[in-house]
Backbone as JSON, one array per atom type, in Angstrom:
{
  "sequence": "MTEATIERAGYAIGEAAERSGLSRDTLRWYERIGLLSSVGRDHTGKRRFTERDLDWLQLIGRLRTTGMSVADMVRYAELVRAGESTIPERLAIFRRTRADALARIEELNQTVAVLDYKIELYEGTVGTHCEGTTV",
  "N": [[0.92, -1.22, -0.01], [0.64, 2.12, -0.87], [1.92, 5.29, 0.29], [0.06, 7.27, -0.43], [-2.26, 5.88, -0.75], [-2.53, 4.86, 1.89], [-3.03, 7.34, 3.13], [-5.59, 8.17, 1.86], [-7.33, 6.09, 2.53], [-7.14, 5.66, 5.17], [-7.89, 6.69, 8.8], [-7.68, 9.71, 10.37], [-6.04, 10.34, 13.63], [-7.76, 11.34, 15.53], [-10.28, 10.77, 14.32], [-10.21, 7.95, 14.28], [-10.01, 7.58, 17.03], [-12.68, 8.59, 17.68], [-14.21, 6.65, 16.31], [-13.43, 4.12, 17.62], [-13.95, 4.55, 20.17], [-12.03, 5.15, 22.1], [-9.48, 7.26, 23.62], [-7.4, 9.56, 22.29], [-4.83, 9.57, 23.37], [-4.82, 6.97, 24.41], [-4.98, 5.42, 22.03], [-2.31, 6.18, 21.1], [-0.67, 5.25, 23.3], [-1.32, 2.52, 22.99], [0.08, 2.0, 20.6], [2.52, 2.53, 21.33], [3.32, 0.45, 23.31], [3.13, -1.77, 21.92], [0.88, -2.9, 21.25], [-0.73, -2.15, 19.34], [0.35, -2.3, 16.25], [0.57, -1.77, 13.57], [-0.03, 0.58, 12.4], [-0.27, 2.95, 10.0], [1.44, 5.58, 8.39], [1.02, 9.06, 7.06], [2.15, 11.3, 4.54], [3.04, 13.23, 6.02], [3.85, 12.22, 8.25], [1.85, 11.81, 10.13], [-0.36, 9.61, 11.96], [-2.32, 6.96, 10.3], [-5.31, 5.25, 10.55], [-6.59, 2.2, 9.57], [-9.36, 0.19, 8.46], [-8.9, -2.08, 9.37], [-7.23, -1.83, 11.4], [-9.13, -0.71, 13.12], [-10.87, -2.73, 13.53], [-9.18, -4.51, 14.72], [-8.95, -2.95, 17.33], [-11.51, -3.22, 18.2], [-11.44, -5.96, 18.88], [-9.55, -5.83, 21.0], [-10.98, -4.24, 22.66], [-13.02, -6.02, 23.38], [-11.49, -7.99, 24.68], [-10.66, -6.56, 26.68], [-13.0, -6.33, 28.06], [-13.45, -8.86, 29.07], [-11.77, -8.91, 31.17], [-9.11, -9.38, 30.55], [-5.58, -8.86, 31.13], [-3.45, -6.13, 30.28], [-0.95, -7.09, 29.81], [-1.36, -9.52, 28.84], [-2.74, -9.02, 26.68], [-0.91, -7.62, 25.07], [0.85, -9.73, 24.69], [-0.57, -11.52, 23.11], [-0.78, -9.78, 20.82], [1.99, -10.01, 19.92], [1.96, -12.78, 19.52], [0.38, -12.88, 17.28], [1.69, -11.52, 15.51], [3.84, -13.05, 15.14], [3.31, -15.2, 13.53], [1.73, -18.16, 11.96], [2.56, -20.35, 13.4], [2.18, -19.82, 16.01], [-0.39, -20.27, 16.69], [-1.53, -22.41, 18.45], [-0.6, -21.49, 20.92], [-2.13, -19.06, 21.08], [-4.77, -20.0, 20.84], [-4.92, -21.5, 23.34], [-4.76, -19.06, 24.97], [-7.22, -17.71, 24.47], [-9.02, -19.85, 25.15], [-8.45, -19.96, 27.9], [-9.3, -17.29, 28.52], [-11.84, -17.28, 27.92], [-12.78, -19.23, 29.84], [-12.59, -17.76, 32.02], [-14.19, -15.48, 31.64], [-16.7, -16.81, 31.45], [-16.92, -17.58, 34.26], [-17.05, -15.15, 35.38], [-19.5, -14.42, 34.4], [-21.17, -16.22, 35.63], [-20.83, -15.39, 38.23], [-21.69, -12.68, 38.31], [-24.49, -13.43, 37.48], [-25.32, -14.57, 39.95], [-25.1, -12.44, 41.7], [-27.09, -10.95, 40.5], [-29.4, -12.45, 41.07], [-29.45, -12.2, 43.89], [-29.77, -9.4, 44.07], [-32.47, -9.38, 42.88], [-33.91, -10.83, 44.68], [-33.66, -9.05, 46.82], [-35.09, -6.79, 45.89], [-37.6, -7.87, 45.47], [-38.09, -8.19, 48.03], [-38.21, -5.7, 49.33], [-40.04, -4.52, 47.63], [-42.38, -5.65, 48.68], [-42.53, -4.77, 51.04], [-42.98, -2.11, 50.93], [-44.82, 0.72, 52.07], [-45.48, -0.58, 54.28], [-43.93, -0.03, 56.26], [-41.52, -1.18, 57.78], [-40.26, -1.29, 60.64], [-36.83, -0.96, 62.09], [-35.56, -2.78, 60.35], [-32.75, -3.36, 58.7], [-31.01, -4.53, 56.76]],
  "CA": [[0.01, 0.13, -0.08], [1.42, 3.16, -1.13], [1.54, 6.34, 1.22], [-1.13, 8.01, -0.94], [-3.38, 4.97, -0.58], [-2.84, 4.88, 3.27], [-3.63, 8.59, 3.44], [-6.87, 8.31, 1.4], [-7.9, 4.85, 2.93], [-7.26, 5.6, 6.57], [-8.67, 7.71, 9.51], [-6.67, 10.39, 11.39], [-6.04, 9.74, 15.01], [-9.18, 11.87, 16.04], [-11.46, 9.97, 13.74], [-10.0, 6.66, 14.94], [-10.63, 7.77, 18.46], [-14.15, 8.54, 17.68], [-14.71, 5.56, 15.82], [-13.21, 3.09, 18.49], [-14.44, 4.96, 21.75], [-10.87, 5.39, 22.92], [-9.0, 8.38, 23.61], [-6.1, 9.68, 21.33], [-3.68, 9.26, 24.21], [-4.92, 5.41, 24.62], [-4.29, 4.9, 20.86], [-0.84, 6.51, 21.03], [-0.06, 4.29, 24.33], [-1.24, 1.1, 22.46], [1.13, 1.88, 19.67], [4.07, 2.55, 22.11], [3.43, -0.72, 23.95], [3.14, -2.83, 20.8], [-0.51, -3.52, 21.45], [-1.2, -1.73, 17.92], [1.86, -2.03, 15.76], [0.5, -1.78, 12.12], [-0.58, 1.98, 12.0], [0.42, 3.68, 8.64], [1.46, 7.18, 8.45], [0.83, 9.71, 5.77], [3.45, 11.85, 3.98], [3.69, 14.38, 6.91], [4.19, 11.46, 9.48], [0.64, 11.58, 10.93], [-1.01, 8.19, 11.96], [-3.53, 6.86, 9.54], [-5.83, 4.17, 10.94], [-7.34, 1.63, 8.76], [-10.4, -0.32, 9.07], [-8.33, -3.35, 9.94], [-6.77, -1.24, 12.67], [-10.41, -0.44, 13.98], [-11.43, -3.95, 13.8], [-8.18, -4.84, 15.93], [-9.22, -2.12, 18.42], [-12.63, -3.59, 18.57], [-11.18, -7.11, 19.31], [-8.91, -5.44, 22.11], [-11.93, -3.89, 23.46], [-13.68, -7.22, 23.77], [-10.57, -8.78, 25.43], [-10.57, -5.75, 28.06], [-14.13, -6.63, 28.79], [-13.19, -9.98, 29.85], [-10.68, -8.82, 32.23], [-7.61, -9.72, 30.17], [-4.71, -7.83, 31.46], [-3.0, -5.46, 29.1], [0.26, -7.7, 29.4], [-1.74, -10.65, 28.24], [-3.21, -8.72, 25.27], [0.33, -7.51, 24.23], [1.55, -11.03, 24.31], [-1.48, -12.01, 22.18], [-0.49, -9.27, 19.7], [3.16, -10.56, 19.63], [1.88, -14.06, 18.9], [-0.22, -12.75, 15.99], [2.87, -11.0, 14.53], [4.77, -14.06, 15.05], [2.59, -16.03, 12.69], [0.77, -19.22, 12.39], [3.17, -21.3, 14.45], [1.82, -19.49, 17.49], [-1.84, -20.64, 16.81], [-1.72, -23.2, 19.52], [-0.54, -20.71, 22.19], [-3.13, -18.01, 20.89], [-5.9, -20.99, 21.39], [-4.84, -21.53, 24.89], [-5.16, -17.67, 25.6], [-8.86, -17.65, 24.11], [-9.75, -20.75, 25.97], [-8.5, -19.45, 29.32], [-10.04, -16.08, 28.78], [-13.33, -17.75, 27.99], [-13.25, -19.79, 30.95], [-12.72, -16.78, 33.03], [-15.51, -14.85, 31.2], [-17.81, -17.54, 31.94], [-16.77, -17.57, 35.65], [-17.39, -13.89, 35.68], [-21.06, -14.23, 34.24], [-21.83, -16.95, 36.71], [-20.81, -14.42, 39.47], [-22.92, -11.74, 37.89], [-25.84, -14.0, 37.49], [-25.53, -14.91, 41.4], [-25.38, -11.26, 42.21], [-28.45, -10.52, 40.05], [-30.43, -13.28, 41.88], [-29.59, -11.49, 45.31], [-30.64, -8.15, 43.82], [-33.9, -9.68, 42.69], [-34.58, -11.27, 45.97], [-33.94, -7.82, 47.72], [-35.98, -5.88, 45.28], [-38.91, -8.46, 45.88], [-38.38, -8.17, 49.64], [-38.48, -4.28, 49.51], [-41.34, -4.21, 47.1], [-43.42, -6.3, 49.47], [-42.65, -3.92, 52.49], [-43.37, -0.51, 50.52], [-46.03, 1.17, 52.54], [-45.76, -1.16, 55.52], [-43.07, 0.65, 57.29], [-40.99, -2.05, 58.46], [-39.07, -0.53, 61.52], [-35.79, -1.72, 62.77], [-34.94, -3.63, 59.4], [-31.46, -2.47, 58.38], [-30.37, -5.19, 55.75]],
  "C": [[0.96, 1.25, 0.03], [1.11, 4.36, 0.03], [0.26, 7.19, 0.89], [-2.49, 7.33, -0.65], [-3.78, 5.01, 1.01], [-3.61, 6.21, 3.65], [-5.05, 8.79, 3.12], [-7.83, 7.15, 2.23], [-8.03, 5.05, 4.43], [-7.84, 6.96, 7.5], [-7.51, 8.28, 10.3], [-7.06, 9.95, 12.78], [-7.39, 10.2, 15.69], [-10.42, 11.05, 15.51], [-11.33, 8.56, 14.16], [-10.42, 6.55, 16.33], [-12.07, 7.69, 18.59], [-14.82, 7.21, 17.54], [-14.64, 4.17, 16.93], [-13.68, 3.47, 19.97], [-13.09, 4.96, 22.46], [-10.22, 6.64, 22.68], [-7.78, 8.42, 22.62], [-4.84, 9.14, 21.94], [-3.78, 7.57, 24.31], [-4.4, 4.93, 23.21], [-2.87, 4.95, 20.74], [-0.13, 5.39, 22.12], [-0.1, 2.94, 23.72], [-0.24, 0.87, 21.48], [2.36, 1.76, 20.39], [4.3, 1.14, 22.74], [3.5, -1.89, 23.25], [1.8, -3.59, 20.88], [-1.15, -3.28, 19.88], [0.09, -1.28, 17.26], [1.68, -1.67, 14.18], [-0.12, -0.28, 11.71], [0.36, 2.6, 10.88], [0.62, 5.14, 9.07], [1.47, 7.79, 7.03], [2.08, 10.52, 5.63], [4.03, 12.96, 4.92], [3.99, 13.44, 8.32], [3.07, 11.24, 10.45], [0.0, 10.21, 11.0], [-2.19, 8.24, 10.96], [-4.04, 5.49, 9.96], [-6.53, 3.47, 9.85], [-8.44, 0.84, 9.34], [-9.79, -1.64, 9.65], [-7.81, -3.01, 11.22], [-8.0, -1.16, 13.77], [-10.92, -1.7, 14.33], [-10.35, -4.69, 14.89], [-8.58, -4.21, 17.23], [-10.33, -2.78, 19.02], [-12.56, -4.9, 19.35], [-10.32, -6.85, 20.85], [-9.84, -5.01, 23.16], [-12.7, -4.9, 24.12], [-12.79, -8.0, 24.77], [-10.53, -7.93, 26.92], [-11.96, -6.25, 28.68], [-14.15, -7.88, 29.53], [-12.49, -9.99, 31.08], [-9.44, -9.18, 31.97], [-6.77, -8.53, 30.44], [-4.11, -7.33, 30.02], [-1.62, -6.42, 28.7], [-0.11, -8.93, 28.45], [-2.27, -10.13, 26.74], [-1.91, -8.41, 24.59], [0.99, -8.76, 23.86], [0.74, -11.53, 23.18], [-1.09, -11.49, 20.83], [0.79, -9.77, 19.17], [3.09, -11.86, 18.89], [1.22, -13.77, 17.56], [0.86, -12.49, 15.0], [3.84, -12.02, 14.31], [4.51, -15.25, 13.9], [1.98, -17.22, 13.04], [1.48, -20.23, 13.38], [2.65, -20.98, 15.96], [0.29, -19.8, 17.67], [-2.29, -21.51, 18.12], [-1.72, -22.44, 21.03], [-1.84, -19.63, 22.37], [-4.5, -18.85, 21.41], [-5.9, -21.06, 22.77], [-5.3, -20.21, 25.68], [-6.56, -17.52, 25.63], [-9.5, -18.65, 25.06], [-9.69, -20.26, 27.45], [-9.31, -18.33, 29.57], [-11.5, -16.49, 28.68], [-13.83, -18.34, 29.24], [-13.43, -18.7, 32.18], [-14.03, -15.95, 32.88], [-16.76, -15.62, 31.69], [-17.82, -17.65, 33.51], [-17.5, -16.21, 36.11], [-18.99, -13.71, 35.43], [-21.67, -15.0, 35.3], [-22.08, -16.06, 38.08], [-21.8, -13.58, 39.35], [-24.37, -12.4, 38.01], [-26.19, -14.28, 39.31], [-26.0, -13.51, 41.94], [-26.73, -10.74, 41.82], [-29.54, -11.17, 40.99], [-30.56, -12.54, 43.3], [-30.26, -10.26, 45.05], [-32.12, -8.33, 43.69], [-34.64, -10.01, 43.82], [-34.93, -9.85, 46.96], [-34.79, -6.99, 47.21], [-37.23, -6.56, 45.56], [-39.27, -8.26, 47.17], [-38.89, -6.7, 49.8], [-39.91, -3.98, 48.86], [-42.45, -4.64, 47.88], [-43.55, -5.48, 50.74], [-42.82, -2.44, 51.94], [-44.72, -0.24, 51.02], [-46.24, 0.52, 53.9], [-44.79, -0.75, 56.63], [-42.42, -0.29, 58.26], [-39.79, -1.5, 59.48], [-38.18, -1.61, 62.0], [-35.26, -2.71, 61.66], [-33.77, -2.65, 58.74], [-30.88, -3.24, 57.14], [-31.29, -5.2, 54.37]]
}
């Protein structure tokens, strides 16, 4: 891809920040730590983000939602750049992350059940003025 193609096809950092929901500083930091490595530059040296970069940022956002550490995301990015021989390790990362996410979902489901119970309890006491109830 030529510089002129990158400039036309890409998004300036402000546009990429808006589209990704991340700040400009976060985008720069991601690039600096190696989480985002393929950002092109235009003829003046300004970053130009492609749709592929935005897709990558969306994946990183999903991984953050799972609670994956930045260090693990950087490791994953390194593995992707290293090529197909790293697929088994990438698969292990995703399996572990999936198991962690399912555990968090179960914990949240239990929390919702407690909240539902308390809501039902309090809805049943509205207007009855239960004195001395603290929990």
